[in-house]
Every structure is written in structure tokens, then in C-alpha cells.
């Protein structure tokens, strides 16, 4: 799979309407083949994550963003189902608390950035502070306008200090969102996921797409690239995210630490 | 007192040997007058801090740096002796813990940045990561070299998001440090402050002065200015720090929140 086509290059002018939500082209096979392939990716990701943990040299930050129902939770569940929780932490960023709002918007996310040897997965992130905040005008324009630069600076600093930052925008169509919301209403097993707020947010679809375009155009850097993942087909979305992660981890050229020189001579009594 | 002469302007090329450590010129009076003046400053600072707390709109970060014995602890004690601890928090940054070292160097300081309505005082800070780290080569040059830019970016973000950042370098002479270290050895009441490590650090005096010059030249911005405070005379040091703080707080043009419109009519039964 060549997933490079989904990466937003610095300087790109992304128009989301031109990026497919249902592309499955880079995988040569049907959905059932894709699910088998995912199992192989899961195993490979586990190998790499174990080495990351053992070597304890690098840090990895995965950012997941997308419209409601885009599949952030499902991606975490399926892509990371094999990894060792000791070395992986998923963090949900919900509506900020009073304490969080009393600090700058990067305060709460910085606390949860990964330590050496670990992967942190952000389910939503500091990008909400230029998404929902922008769409609903929660702070003045001149304040959120400066945040794109802050965010690039922040992620640059994380990268300089040893963190691999990888960001995924799970891209779905408006029709797909409608179907998934309806499913949450119609299917009793999914009722718990339904929130009235999702319906009112859906009315701002175009404003959100525009806000995401600004994010993709202004914050996809070499240090912290964005990938626009076609996400109408869940199995394909999982494959793309897995493949990108694996590629980034492989580039770290990790190895297990050398054993003590006298190891072969040690006899446990 | 005109304390502007102690501010490092962006673009200045500071040579510390040209900045006085014993200047008392901006105060018109003797040491005993200075001590009386400090009491008036203490009261004024309390008034401003109460309003900061009541208004809960601004955040204030005070960074204190200086060579060993420069008087960071003493400054906190004397300048802030009247303020309400509910709204002021002093944070010591000592040798980083294992957990702290497993994250980027801004991680531990970001957590302690002030919330709205409060003042945080950093006793040492993220600047140690371009001071002791540089002098002792604790990370490669190409890594600490990038930190000056990170730090400017970080403080710029804090300022954009409503934090007033004020930084003080407490400037003492090498002779003054020698006398103060000797005093810690000779005076039983001060023995608890003595550490052998201070003597070995003193051998790196010139390297530290050079590292401080780089800090002052590269990180004094309009958003987060440095002040080089003559600190051989403790009473004068306290006056300068107090005066600068008061000026910055006054510029915030704070006021107490308006009472509810019906307040005069309310009768407590």
C-alpha cells in the first residue's frame, strides 16, 4: 500500500471536496482480504511497539481528528487492539473543564504527551481549539488566528525533543455521517453513542470542513504531517492508519538494547 | 524609580561585565529608606494581586534566575511577603526527575504555569535547559541550540493566551558569590543552605555568564522581557523586582468586577 498520497505536503492547498472519502485504491484486494491484512498489520505494530518500549528512546504521538461519527473510537479499537497497554495510552479530550479553561489551550494536551518508549493517542486534541472554537466563535478571531502558528511551534518542539508526531484526519462524506447518525438512533446497541448535540453540529458541516481545510493547509509540516484518510469504508480506514503508523515506526530504525556483555556466562542459581 | 534601564531590549547584545551588579542609582535614598519604600511596594503589590484574583482575567508568570546565592529565595520571601497564598504559587524547579526527563523539557514547567487570576513564581525554570545543560553538555549542542527558539515560541503563546510573563536575572559579582558561600560555611544558621556542589559549579562561573548572555540576547522579547537586576545589595534588588512587577500589573488596567445591579436593594435576613 502506498499511503503517501494521503499525506498533506507543506504548502498544499487542500480542498476537501477533492479528496476522496471512499477511495480503496491503494489496497489490492476485497474487504475480506483487507481484514486479513489488518491482522498482519496488528502483529507488525505490536512488534514495533514492543521495541519502542524496550529501547525507551523515542516517543510517539498520534492525533486523531474527524467529524462526528468519522470513526476515531473505532480506529483506536481496531488499529491498536494488539498493543501492550503498558506502553500505549489513549486520551479523550472532551469539553474543557473549568480548570483547563483557566489555562492556555495547550496546557491540557501537553500534560498527556508521551514519555520515552510510549505511544500516546489523542482522541480529539488541541486542534479543537481551531475547530469547534472557530466554528462557534468561542474566542475572538484574532485569538484563534494565532493558534495555527502556536501549534506548529509546539509540535516542532516536540519533534526536536524526540517525539514522532503523526496526525490523521478521518475523512467521511456528509451522506455517510447521516447514515451513521441514523444507525445510532435505529440500532439499540448504538443508542448509547447518540447525542442530540451531534444533530445541531451537523448543521455546521460546511463551516467545519472549512475549518479542517485551514488546519490541513496551515499545520501539516515535515515535523508533524497530516494524513487525510478516506474513512467511509472502515476496513480501509483501519488499513491506511495502520500502514502509515508502521512506516513511521520503521523509519525510527529501532533495536532492542544490547544485553550485558557477560550475559551468556550468567547462571541463575 | 525608573527600572526601564534594567530591561533587555530585543536585539540588545548584552555583555554582563558591562551591567552593574551593585548599582543603586535609580533609588533616591539610603538603605534604610529603601526598606521603608519596600513596605509601601509590598502593600501596593497586595492591592494589585487582590484585584488580579477578583477579576480572574489575567495570568502572571514571574521567572527568577541567577547564579547560586544570587538571592532567588530571598527575593520571593521579601517581594511577595504580603500577598495572598490563594492567588500566588511559588514553584521550585530542581534536578529533573526520571519522569520529567522522559518528556520534553517544557513539559514540567507548562504544568505549573498560572491559571487566570493567579501569579506563578518560577524559582529556576525552563531556562536551566539552556544553562546547566549547556555548561555541562548534558544534551548535544544541536539539541539545546534549538531551545532558544522553542522558548520564545512557548512564551509568545502564553502571552497570546493571556499570560503576562516577566523574567528577572539576579545579577551578582563573583566576589559577592564568594562572600555569600563563605557565609553559608561560617554562619551556623546558614549551614543548611550549603552544598558541596555549589563550589564545583562556581568553577564554571565564566561559562555560566556566557550561557546567561545567550539567554538574555536571544529570549528577551516584548512578550516576555528579561530584566537584569543589580543584586549585590539585597534591599535594592527587592526594590527593583517589586517596582517592575507593580508596573506590569498596573498596565493590565484591572478593576474589580461590577457588583450585581440589585446589590444595594438586597437585605440579608
Short mmCIF file of C-alpha atoms in Angstrom, two decimals:
data_model
loop_
_atom_site.label_atom_id
_atom_site.label_comp_id
_atom_site.label_asym_id
_atom_site.label_seq_id
_atom_site.Cartn_x
_atom_site.Cartn_y
_atom_site.Cartn_z
CA UNK A 1 0.00 0.00 0.00
CA UNK A 2 1.32 3.42 -0.93
CA UNK A 3 -0.15 5.71 1.66
CA UNK A 4 1.96 8.72 0.74
CA UNK A 5 -0.81 10.01 -1.49
CA UNK A 6 -2.84 10.74 1.64
CA UNK A 7 -0.17 12.92 3.22
CA UNK A 8 -0.69 16.68 3.08
CA UNK A 9 2.55 18.31 1.97
CA UNK A 10 3.59 21.65 3.47
CA UNK A 11 2.33 24.31 1.08
CA UNK A 12 -0.50 22.16 -0.30
CA UNK A 13 -3.83 23.92 -0.69
CA UNK A 14 -6.28 21.25 0.39
CA UNK A 15 -9.87 21.39 -0.80
CA UNK A 16 -11.57 18.55 1.00
CA UNK A 17 -14.21 18.13 -1.70
CA UNK A 18 -11.38 16.98 -3.97
CA UNK A 19 -10.13 14.35 -1.50
CA UNK A 20 -11.98 11.06 -1.72
CA UNK A 21 -13.83 9.73 1.31
CA UNK A 22 -14.42 6.31 -0.23
CA UNK A 23 -11.18 5.54 -2.09
CA UNK A 24 -9.88 2.00 -1.54
CA UNK A 25 -7.41 2.07 -4.37
CA UNK A 26 -4.09 1.57 -2.69
CA UNK A 27 -5.12 -1.87 -1.40
CA UNK A 28 -5.14 -4.66 -3.91
CA UNK A 29 -7.99 -6.85 -2.69
CA UNK A 30 -11.54 -7.06 -1.37
CA UNK A 31 -12.86 -6.13 2.07
CA UNK A 32 -12.30 -9.67 3.41
CA UNK A 33 -8.69 -9.59 2.22
CA UNK A 34 -8.36 -6.20 3.86
CA UNK A 35 -9.46 -7.61 7.20
CA UNK A 36 -6.85 -10.37 6.95
CA UNK A 37 -4.22 -7.82 6.03
CA UNK A 38 -5.15 -5.77 9.09
CA UNK A 39 -4.36 -8.77 11.29
CA UNK A 40 -0.86 -8.87 9.84
CA UNK A 41 -0.51 -5.12 10.42
CA UNK A 42 -1.69 -5.58 14.00
CA UNK A 43 1.08 -8.10 14.61
CA UNK A 44 3.69 -5.89 12.99
CA UNK A 45 2.55 -2.91 15.05
CA UNK A 46 2.87 -4.98 18.21
CA UNK A 47 6.45 -5.94 17.30
CA UNK A 48 7.37 -2.34 16.70
CA UNK A 49 5.64 -1.11 19.83
CA UNK A 50 7.45 -3.67 21.98
CA UNK A 51 10.75 -2.50 20.57
CA UNK A 52 9.82 1.14 21.15
CA UNK A 53 9.08 0.27 24.76
CA UNK A 54 12.24 -1.79 25.27
CA UNK A 55 14.50 0.76 23.64
CA UNK A 56 12.89 3.67 25.53
CA UNK A 57 14.44 6.27 23.27
CA UNK A 58 11.62 7.62 21.12
CA UNK A 59 8.18 8.99 21.89
CA UNK A 60 5.20 8.74 19.54
CA UNK A 61 2.15 10.98 19.41
CA UNK A 62 -0.83 10.01 17.27
CA UNK A 63 -3.53 12.64 16.76
CA UNK A 64 -6.98 11.57 15.56
CA UNK A 65 -9.45 14.14 14.33
CA UNK A 66 -12.61 13.93 12.28
CA UNK A 67 -16.24 14.94 12.10
CA UNK A 68 -18.66 13.21 14.49
CA UNK A 69 -19.02 9.52 13.58
CA UNK A 70 -15.86 9.63 11.45
CA UNK A 71 -14.56 6.66 13.40
CA UNK A 72 -11.99 7.92 15.87
CA UNK A 73 -13.04 5.43 18.56
CA UNK A 74 -13.27 2.58 16.08
CA UNK A 75 -9.82 3.34 14.69
CA UNK A 76 -8.27 3.14 18.13
CA UNK A 77 -10.09 -0.11 18.84
CA UNK A 78 -9.07 -1.84 15.62
CA UNK A 79 -5.62 -0.43 14.91
CA UNK A 80 -4.31 -0.76 18.45
CA UNK A 81 -6.08 -3.94 19.53
CA UNK A 82 -2.87 -5.95 19.88
CA UNK A 83 -0.58 -3.46 21.54
CA UNK A 84 0.57 -3.59 25.15
CA UNK A 85 -1.35 -1.08 27.29
CA UNK A 86 1.81 -0.56 29.38
CA UNK A 87 3.30 1.37 26.52
CA UNK A 88 0.23 2.92 24.89
CA UNK A 89 -2.16 5.46 26.31
CA UNK A 90 -5.30 6.76 24.60
CA UNK A 91 -6.55 10.12 25.83
CA UNK A 92 -10.00 11.56 25.16
CA UNK A 93 -10.20 15.33 25.03
CA UNK A 94 -13.77 16.31 25.77
CA UNK A 95 -15.28 19.66 26.58
CA UNK A 96 -12.63 21.52 28.62
CA UNK A 97 -13.08 21.69 32.39
CA UNK A 98 -13.11 24.94 34.35
CA UNK A 99 -9.51 24.30 35.40
CA UNK A 100 -8.46 23.64 31.81
CA UNK A 101 -10.18 26.80 30.56
CA UNK A 102 -8.25 28.78 33.19
CA UNK A 103 -5.02 27.90 31.34
CA UNK A 104 -3.83 28.24 27.77
CA UNK A 105 -5.35 25.67 25.40
CA UNK A 106 -2.11 23.68 25.03
CA UNK A 107 -1.81 23.18 28.78
CA UNK A 108 -4.09 20.17 28.98
CA UNK A 109 -2.69 18.40 25.94
CA UNK A 110 0.96 18.96 26.82
CA UNK A 111 0.44 17.05 30.08
CA UNK A 112 -0.60 13.98 28.12
CA UNK A 113 2.19 13.95 25.54
CA UNK A 114 4.02 10.61 25.53
CA UNK A 115 7.10 9.75 27.58
CA UNK A 116 10.07 7.92 26.08
CA UNK A 117 9.21 4.43 24.91
CA UNK A 118 5.48 5.09 24.73
CA UNK A 119 2.72 5.96 22.29
CA UNK A 120 0.02 8.50 23.16
CA UNK A 121 -3.16 8.52 21.09
CA UNK A 122 -5.14 11.75 21.19
CA UNK A 123 -8.84 11.21 20.52
CA UNK A 124 -9.52 14.82 19.58
CA UNK A 125 -6.81 17.25 20.62
CA UNK A 126 -5.57 20.84 20.66
CA UNK A 127 -6.98 21.09 17.13
CA UNK A 128 -10.43 21.50 18.64
CA UNK A 129 -9.22 24.95 19.66
CA UNK A 130 -9.17 25.98 16.00
CA UNK A 131 -12.19 23.82 15.00
CA UNK A 132 -15.20 23.99 17.32
CA UNK A 133 -13.76 27.19 18.79
CA UNK A 134 -13.57 28.75 15.31
CA UNK A 135 -16.91 27.45 14.06
CA UNK A 136 -18.76 28.69 17.13
CA UNK A 137 -16.65 31.80 17.74
CA UNK A 138 -15.83 30.74 21.30
CA UNK A 139 -12.85 33.11 21.37
CA UNK A 140 -12.26 36.22 19.22
CA UNK A 141 -10.90 35.68 15.69
CA UNK A 142 -7.61 37.46 16.45
CA UNK A 143 -7.03 34.95 19.24
CA UNK A 144 -7.67 31.69 17.34
CA UNK A 145 -5.90 33.03 14.26
CA UNK A 146 -2.60 32.97 16.17
CA UNK A 147 -3.08 29.37 17.22
CA UNK A 148 -2.04 27.78 13.93
CA UNK A 149 1.44 29.19 14.45
CA UNK A 150 1.47 28.19 18.13
CA UNK A 151 0.51 24.66 17.20
CA UNK A 152 3.23 24.35 14.55
CA UNK A 153 5.76 25.70 17.06
CA UNK A 154 4.57 23.32 19.77
CA UNK A 155 4.72 20.25 17.54
CA UNK A 156 8.11 21.35 16.17
CA UNK A 157 9.42 21.50 19.74
CA UNK A 158 8.01 18.04 20.49
CA UNK A 159 9.69 16.70 17.36
CA UNK A 160 13.03 18.38 18.17
CA UNK A 161 12.90 16.77 21.60
CA UNK A 162 12.35 13.27 20.27
CA UNK A 163 8.65 12.83 19.59
CA UNK A 164 7.32 11.43 16.32
CA UNK A 165 4.06 13.27 15.65
CA UNK A 166 1.56 11.73 13.21
CA UNK A 167 -1.86 13.24 12.59
CA UNK A 168 -4.88 11.66 10.93
CA UNK A 169 -7.96 13.39 9.63
CA UNK A 170 -10.62 10.70 9.19
CA UNK A 171 -12.45 11.97 6.13
CA UNK A 172 -16.10 10.94 5.65
CA UNK A 173 -18.85 12.24 3.41
CA UNK A 174 -21.91 14.05 4.67
CA UNK A 175 -24.09 11.16 3.44
CA UNK A 176 -22.01 8.68 5.39
CA UNK A 177 -22.37 10.77 8.53
CA UNK A 178 -26.15 10.90 8.06
CA UNK A 179 -26.30 7.11 7.79
CA UNK A 180 -24.11 6.59 10.84
CA UNK A 181 -26.11 9.03 12.97
CA UNK A 182 -29.35 7.33 11.88
CA UNK A 183 -27.82 3.98 12.82
CA UNK A 184 -27.17 5.31 16.32
CA UNK A 185 -30.87 6.11 16.59
CA UNK A 186 -32.21 2.92 14.99
CA UNK A 187 -29.86 0.33 16.47
CA UNK A 188 -30.44 -0.22 20.23
CA UNK A 189 -26.82 -1.36 20.68
CA UNK A 190 -25.64 2.00 19.40
CA UNK A 191 -28.15 4.21 21.22
CA UNK A 192 -25.61 4.97 23.94
CA UNK A 193 -23.49 6.80 21.39
CA UNK A 194 -26.28 9.13 20.31
CA UNK A 195 -26.17 12.73 21.45
CA UNK A 196 -28.63 15.43 20.43
CA UNK A 197 -25.70 17.80 20.07
CA UNK A 198 -24.44 15.77 17.10
CA UNK A 199 -27.51 16.79 15.10
CA UNK A 200 -27.00 20.50 15.71
CA UNK A 201 -23.29 20.18 14.96
CA UNK A 202 -24.17 18.50 11.67
CA UNK A 203 -25.87 21.73 10.59
CA UNK A 204 -22.41 23.33 10.63
CA UNK A 205 -20.96 20.75 8.24
CA UNK A 206 -19.61 23.26 5.73
CA UNK A 207 -18.09 25.51 8.37
CA UNK A 208 -16.31 22.51 9.88
CA UNK A 209 -14.99 21.36 6.50
CA UNK A 210 -13.61 24.86 6.00
CA UNK A 211 -12.07 24.89 9.47
CA UNK A 212 -10.45 21.50 8.75
CA UNK A 213 -9.08 22.80 5.47
CA UNK A 214 -7.40 25.65 7.35
CA UNK A 215 -5.91 23.10 9.77
CA UNK A 216 -4.62 20.88 6.97
CA UNK A 217 -3.22 23.81 4.98
CA UNK A 218 -1.55 25.54 7.87
CA UNK A 219 -0.33 22.81 10.22
CA UNK A 220 0.89 19.92 8.08
CA UNK A 221 4.65 20.14 8.49
CA UNK A 222 7.55 17.77 7.90
CA UNK A 223 7.87 17.51 11.67
CA UNK A 224 4.18 16.70 12.13
CA UNK A 225 2.37 15.68 8.94
CA UNK A 226 -1.36 15.30 8.44
CA UNK A 227 -2.86 12.36 6.57
CA UNK A 228 -6.34 12.65 5.06
CA UNK A 229 -7.70 9.13 5.42
CA UNK A 230 -10.67 8.03 3.27
CA UNK A 231 -12.94 6.78 6.03
CA UNK A 232 -16.32 5.88 4.54
CA UNK A 233 -15.12 2.24 4.48
CA UNK A 234 -14.00 1.36 7.98
CA UNK A 235 -11.82 -1.58 6.95
CA UNK A 236 -9.87 0.58 4.55
CA UNK A 237 -9.52 3.42 7.05
CA UNK A 238 -8.01 0.96 9.55
CA UNK A 239 -5.55 -0.31 6.94
CA UNK A 240 -4.38 3.16 5.96
CA UNK A 241 -3.87 4.32 9.53
CA UNK A 242 -2.02 1.10 10.42
CA UNK A 243 0.20 1.30 7.37
CA UNK A 244 1.16 4.92 7.99
CA UNK A 245 1.95 4.20 11.64
CA UNK A 246 4.07 1.21 10.76
CA UNK A 247 6.02 3.19 8.18
CA UNK A 248 6.77 5.94 10.68
CA UNK A 249 7.85 3.46 13.34
CA UNK A 250 10.06 1.58 10.89
CA UNK A 251 11.84 4.80 10.00
CA UNK A 252 12.98 5.13 13.61
CA UNK A 253 15.38 2.23 13.00
CA UNK A 254 14.89 0.90 16.49
CA UNK A 255 16.61 -2.08 18.03
CA UNK A 256 16.50 -3.91 21.34
CA UNK A 257 19.14 -2.66 23.77
CA UNK A 258 22.33 -4.71 23.83
CA UNK A 259 22.41 -7.28 26.62
CA UNK A 260 25.16 -7.08 29.27
CA UNK A 261 28.40 -8.49 27.82
CA UNK A 262 28.60 -11.25 30.41
CA UNK A 263 25.05 -12.46 29.84
CA UNK A 264 25.95 -15.85 28.32
CA UNK A 265 28.05 -16.68 31.39
CA UNK A 266 25.39 -15.89 33.96
CA UNK A 267 23.87 -18.96 35.62
CA UNK A 268 20.80 -18.37 37.76
CA UNK A 269 21.17 -20.45 40.95
CA UNK B 1 12.37 54.57 40.31
CA UNK B 2 13.00 54.18 36.63
CA UNK B 3 13.56 50.48 36.19
CA UNK B 4 13.40 50.50 32.40
CA UNK B 5 17.18 50.75 32.23
CA UNK B 6 17.37 47.19 33.50
CA UNK B 7 15.18 45.76 30.76
CA UNK B 8 16.93 43.89 27.94
CA UNK B 9 15.52 45.11 24.63
CA UNK B 10 15.04 42.66 21.77
CA UNK B 11 18.17 42.89 19.64
CA UNK B 12 20.40 44.09 22.51
CA UNK B 13 23.82 42.46 22.71
CA UNK B 14 24.25 42.01 26.44
CA UNK B 15 27.74 41.72 27.88
CA UNK B 16 27.18 41.03 31.55
CA UNK B 17 30.52 42.54 32.57
CA UNK B 18 29.10 45.89 31.45
CA UNK B 19 25.95 45.56 33.56
CA UNK B 20 26.41 46.69 37.13
CA UNK B 21 25.84 44.23 39.98
CA UNK B 22 25.94 46.92 42.67
CA UNK B 23 24.12 49.87 41.11
CA UNK B 24 21.63 51.57 43.48
CA UNK B 25 21.20 54.68 41.38
CA UNK B 26 17.55 54.66 40.49
CA UNK B 27 16.53 54.89 44.15
CA UNK B 28 16.92 58.27 45.79
CA UNK B 29 17.77 57.35 49.37
CA UNK B 30 19.80 55.19 51.73
CA UNK B 31 19.33 51.50 52.56
CA UNK B 32 17.02 52.29 55.49
CA UNK B 33 14.85 54.45 53.23
CA UNK B 34 14.83 51.60 50.73
CA UNK B 35 13.50 49.22 53.32
CA UNK B 36 10.66 51.60 54.13
CA UNK B 37 9.91 52.03 50.46
CA UNK B 38 9.75 48.25 50.07
CA UNK B 39 6.97 48.15 52.66
CA UNK B 40 4.94 50.56 50.56
CA UNK B 41 5.63 48.41 47.49
CA UNK B 42 4.53 45.32 49.40
CA UNK B 43 1.18 46.98 50.15
CA UNK B 44 0.73 48.11 46.58
CA UNK B 45 1.55 44.62 45.29
CA UNK B 46 -1.05 43.14 47.63
CA UNK B 47 -3.71 45.56 46.32
CA UNK B 48 -2.91 44.63 42.74
CA UNK B 49 -2.77 40.92 43.45
CA UNK B 50 -6.17 41.01 45.17
CA UNK B 51 -7.64 42.70 42.13
CA UNK B 52 -5.98 40.20 39.80
CA UNK B 53 -7.58 37.42 41.83
CA UNK B 54 -11.01 39.05 41.99
CA UNK B 55 -11.09 39.92 38.31
CA UNK B 56 -9.83 36.45 37.27
CA UNK B 57 -8.99 37.60 33.77
CA UNK B 58 -5.20 37.74 33.59
CA UNK B 59 -2.44 35.29 34.45
CA UNK B 60 1.03 36.32 35.60
CA UNK B 61 4.24 34.32 35.34
CA UNK B 62 7.38 35.53 37.13
CA UNK B 63 10.63 33.76 36.27
CA UNK B 64 13.61 34.09 38.62
CA UNK B 65 17.06 33.03 37.51
CA UNK B 66 20.54 33.73 38.78
CA UNK B 67 23.83 32.17 39.82
CA UNK B 68 23.89 30.24 43.10
CA UNK B 69 23.41 32.62 46.07
CA UNK B 70 22.07 35.37 43.75
CA UNK B 71 19.04 35.63 46.01
CA UNK B 72 16.16 33.88 44.28
CA UNK B 73 14.74 32.55 47.55
CA UNK B 74 15.26 35.85 49.34
CA UNK B 75 13.55 37.78 46.56
CA UNK B 76 10.46 35.59 46.81
CA UNK B 77 10.43 35.97 50.59
CA UNK B 78 10.73 39.75 50.63
CA UNK B 79 8.87 40.81 47.49
CA UNK B 80 5.88 38.54 48.00
CA UNK B 81 5.63 38.58 51.79
CA UNK B 82 2.26 40.34 51.85
CA UNK B 83 0.42 38.56 49.04
CA UNK B 84 -2.41 36.08 49.49
CA UNK B 85 -1.18 32.50 49.01
CA UNK B 86 -4.57 31.61 47.49
CA UNK B 87 -3.59 33.52 44.39
CA UNK B 88 0.18 33.07 44.30
CA UNK B 89 2.17 29.90 43.88
CA UNK B 90 5.96 29.60 44.00
CA UNK B 91 7.41 26.58 42.24
CA UNK B 92 10.95 25.26 42.71
CA UNK B 93 12.45 23.53 39.71
CA UNK B 94 15.18 21.27 40.98
CA UNK B 95 17.09 18.49 39.25
CA UNK B 96 14.56 16.85 36.88
CA UNK B 97 13.00 13.56 37.95
CA UNK B 98 13.10 10.41 35.85
CA UNK B 99 9.51 11.08 34.75
CA UNK B 100 10.35 14.66 33.81
CA UNK B 101 13.39 13.59 31.82
CA UNK B 102 11.18 11.16 29.88
CA UNK B 103 9.32 14.17 28.43
CA UNK B 104 10.37 17.31 26.59
CA UNK B 105 11.94 19.94 28.87
CA UNK B 106 8.91 22.28 28.69
CA UNK B 107 6.55 19.57 29.92
CA UNK B 108 7.21 20.07 33.63
CA UNK B 109 7.12 23.85 33.52
CA UNK B 110 3.99 24.11 31.38
CA UNK B 111 2.05 22.20 34.06
CA UNK B 112 2.85 24.90 36.59
CA UNK B 113 2.01 27.95 34.50
CA UNK B 114 -0.54 30.17 36.24
CA UNK B 115 -4.33 29.95 35.87
CA UNK B 116 -6.48 33.04 35.42
CA UNK B 117 -6.36 35.35 38.40
CA UNK B 118 -3.13 33.92 39.79
CA UNK B 119 0.61 34.57 39.87
CA UNK B 120 3.12 31.75 39.45
CA UNK B 121 6.70 32.35 40.54
CA UNK B 122 9.29 30.05 38.98
CA UNK B 123 12.35 29.61 41.18
CA UNK B 124 14.61 28.43 38.34
CA UNK B 125 12.75 27.35 35.23
CA UNK B 126 12.95 26.01 31.68
CA UNK B 127 15.98 28.28 31.29
CA UNK B 128 18.05 25.70 33.15
CA UNK B 129 17.72 23.64 29.98
CA UNK B 130 19.94 26.14 28.17
CA UNK B 131 22.10 26.96 31.23
CA UNK B 132 23.30 23.97 33.28
CA UNK B 133 22.51 21.75 30.30
CA UNK B 134 24.69 23.88 28.03
CA UNK B 135 27.53 24.40 30.50
CA UNK B 136 27.78 20.68 31.27
CA UNK B 137 26.87 19.43 27.79
CA UNK B 138 24.00 17.32 29.16
CA UNK B 139 22.43 17.14 25.69
CA UNK B 140 24.12 17.60 22.29
CA UNK B 141 24.72 21.18 21.11
CA UNK B 142 22.35 20.82 18.15
CA UNK B 143 19.59 19.97 20.61
CA UNK B 144 19.98 22.84 23.09
CA UNK B 145 20.67 25.30 20.27
CA UNK B 146 17.06 24.88 19.11
CA UNK B 147 15.68 25.58 22.54
CA UNK B 148 16.05 29.36 22.43
CA UNK B 149 13.52 29.45 19.61
CA UNK B 150 11.24 26.94 21.35
CA UNK B 151 11.28 29.06 24.49
CA UNK B 152 10.44 32.27 22.64
CA UNK B 153 7.60 30.45 20.87
CA UNK B 154 6.31 28.98 24.13
CA UNK B 155 6.33 32.30 25.96
CA UNK B 156 4.76 34.02 22.94
CA UNK B 157 1.91 31.50 23.08
CA UNK B 158 1.46 32.06 26.81
CA UNK B 159 1.32 35.81 26.22
CA UNK B 160 -1.15 35.47 23.32
CA UNK B 161 -3.37 33.41 25.58
CA UNK B 162 -3.43 35.98 28.37
CA UNK B 163 -0.32 35.49 30.49
CA UNK B 164 1.96 38.38 31.47
CA UNK B 165 5.48 36.94 31.51
CA UNK B 166 8.21 38.81 33.42
CA UNK B 167 11.72 37.44 33.81
CA UNK B 168 14.43 38.52 36.25
CA UNK B 169 18.11 37.70 36.11
CA UNK B 170 19.52 38.45 39.57
CA UNK B 171 22.97 39.70 38.70
CA UNK B 172 25.73 39.35 41.32
CA UNK B 173 29.50 39.64 41.10
CA UNK B 174 31.85 36.72 41.55
CA UNK B 175 33.23 38.36 44.71
CA UNK B 176 29.75 38.67 46.15
CA UNK B 177 29.10 35.00 45.48
CA UNK B 178 32.34 34.06 47.22
CA UNK B 179 31.35 36.03 50.32
CA UNK B 180 27.87 34.54 50.37
CA UNK B 181 29.13 30.98 50.00
CA UNK B 182 31.67 31.58 52.78
CA UNK B 183 28.89 32.92 54.96
CA UNK B 184 26.98 29.68 54.47
CA UNK B 185 30.01 27.83 55.81
CA UNK B 186 30.84 30.20 58.68
CA UNK B 187 27.35 31.02 59.95
CA UNK B 188 25.66 28.05 61.68
CA UNK B 189 22.20 29.45 60.86
CA UNK B 190 23.06 29.25 57.16
CA UNK B 191 24.82 25.89 57.15
CA UNK B 192 21.66 24.16 55.92
CA UNK B 193 21.93 26.08 52.67
CA UNK B 194 25.47 24.89 51.94
CA UNK B 195 26.00 22.29 49.25
CA UNK B 196 29.36 21.00 48.06
CA UNK B 197 28.03 21.15 44.52
CA UNK B 198 27.92 24.95 44.73
CA UNK B 199 31.71 25.06 44.97
CA UNK B 200 32.24 22.96 41.86
CA UNK B 201 29.62 24.98 39.98
CA UNK B 202 31.47 28.15 40.95
CA UNK B 203 34.44 26.91 38.93
CA UNK B 204 32.26 27.28 35.83
CA UNK B 205 31.49 30.94 36.55
CA UNK B 206 32.59 32.25 33.14
CA UNK B 207 30.77 29.54 31.20
CA UNK B 208 27.58 30.34 33.11
CA UNK B 209 27.91 34.08 32.48
CA UNK B 210 28.28 33.28 28.79
CA UNK B 211 25.27 30.98 28.86
CA UNK B 212 23.25 33.71 30.59
CA UNK B 213 24.32 36.23 27.96
CA UNK B 214 22.96 33.91 25.27
CA UNK B 215 19.68 33.66 27.17
CA UNK B 216 19.37 37.42 27.58
CA UNK B 217 20.32 38.10 23.96
CA UNK B 218 18.06 35.50 22.44
CA UNK B 219 14.96 35.30 24.62
CA UNK B 220 14.17 38.83 25.78
CA UNK B 221 11.08 39.69 23.76
CA UNK B 222 8.32 42.26 24.01
CA UNK B 223 6.02 39.43 25.03
CA UNK B 224 8.38 38.19 27.73
CA UNK B 225 11.13 40.66 28.67
CA UNK B 226 14.20 39.98 30.80
CA UNK B 227 15.36 42.40 33.49
CA UNK B 228 18.98 42.30 34.67
CA UNK B 229 18.66 43.23 38.34
CA UNK B 230 21.73 44.51 40.21
CA UNK B 231 21.67 42.10 43.14
CA UNK B 232 24.79 42.61 45.23
CA UNK B 233 22.64 44.78 47.54
CA UNK B 234 19.66 42.76 48.60
CA UNK B 235 17.49 45.73 49.60
CA UNK B 236 17.96 47.31 46.18
CA UNK B 237 17.31 44.04 44.36
CA UNK B 238 14.00 43.70 46.21
CA UNK B 239 13.01 47.25 45.29
CA UNK B 240 13.77 46.77 41.60
CA UNK B 241 11.89 43.49 41.32
CA UNK B 242 8.91 44.93 43.19
CA UNK B 243 8.82 48.07 41.09
CA UNK B 244 8.96 46.15 37.80
CA UNK B 245 6.20 43.81 38.92
CA UNK B 246 3.98 46.67 40.03
CA UNK B 247 4.48 48.49 36.72
CA UNK B 248 3.49 45.38 34.75
CA UNK B 249 0.43 44.76 36.91
CA UNK B 250 -0.65 48.38 36.64
CA UNK B 251 -0.51 48.19 32.87
CA UNK B 252 -3.18 45.48 32.94
CA UNK B 253 -5.71 48.17 33.90
CA UNK B 254 -7.62 45.79 36.14
CA UNK B 255 -10.76 46.54 38.06
CA UNK B 256 -12.99 44.70 40.46
CA UNK B 257 -15.92 43.01 38.72
CA UNK B 258 -19.13 45.04 38.74
CA UNK B 259 -21.49 44.03 41.54
CA UNK B 260 -24.99 42.73 40.64
CA UNK B 261 -27.21 45.69 39.72
CA UNK B 262 -29.64 44.99 42.56
CA UNK B 263 -26.95 44.81 45.23
CA UNK B 264 -27.98 47.98 47.10
CA UNK B 265 -31.50 46.61 47.50
CA UNK B 266 -30.51 43.26 48.93
CA UNK B 267 -31.18 42.86 52.62
CA UNK B 268 -29.73 39.81 54.33
CA UNK B 269 -32.36 38.36 56.66
#
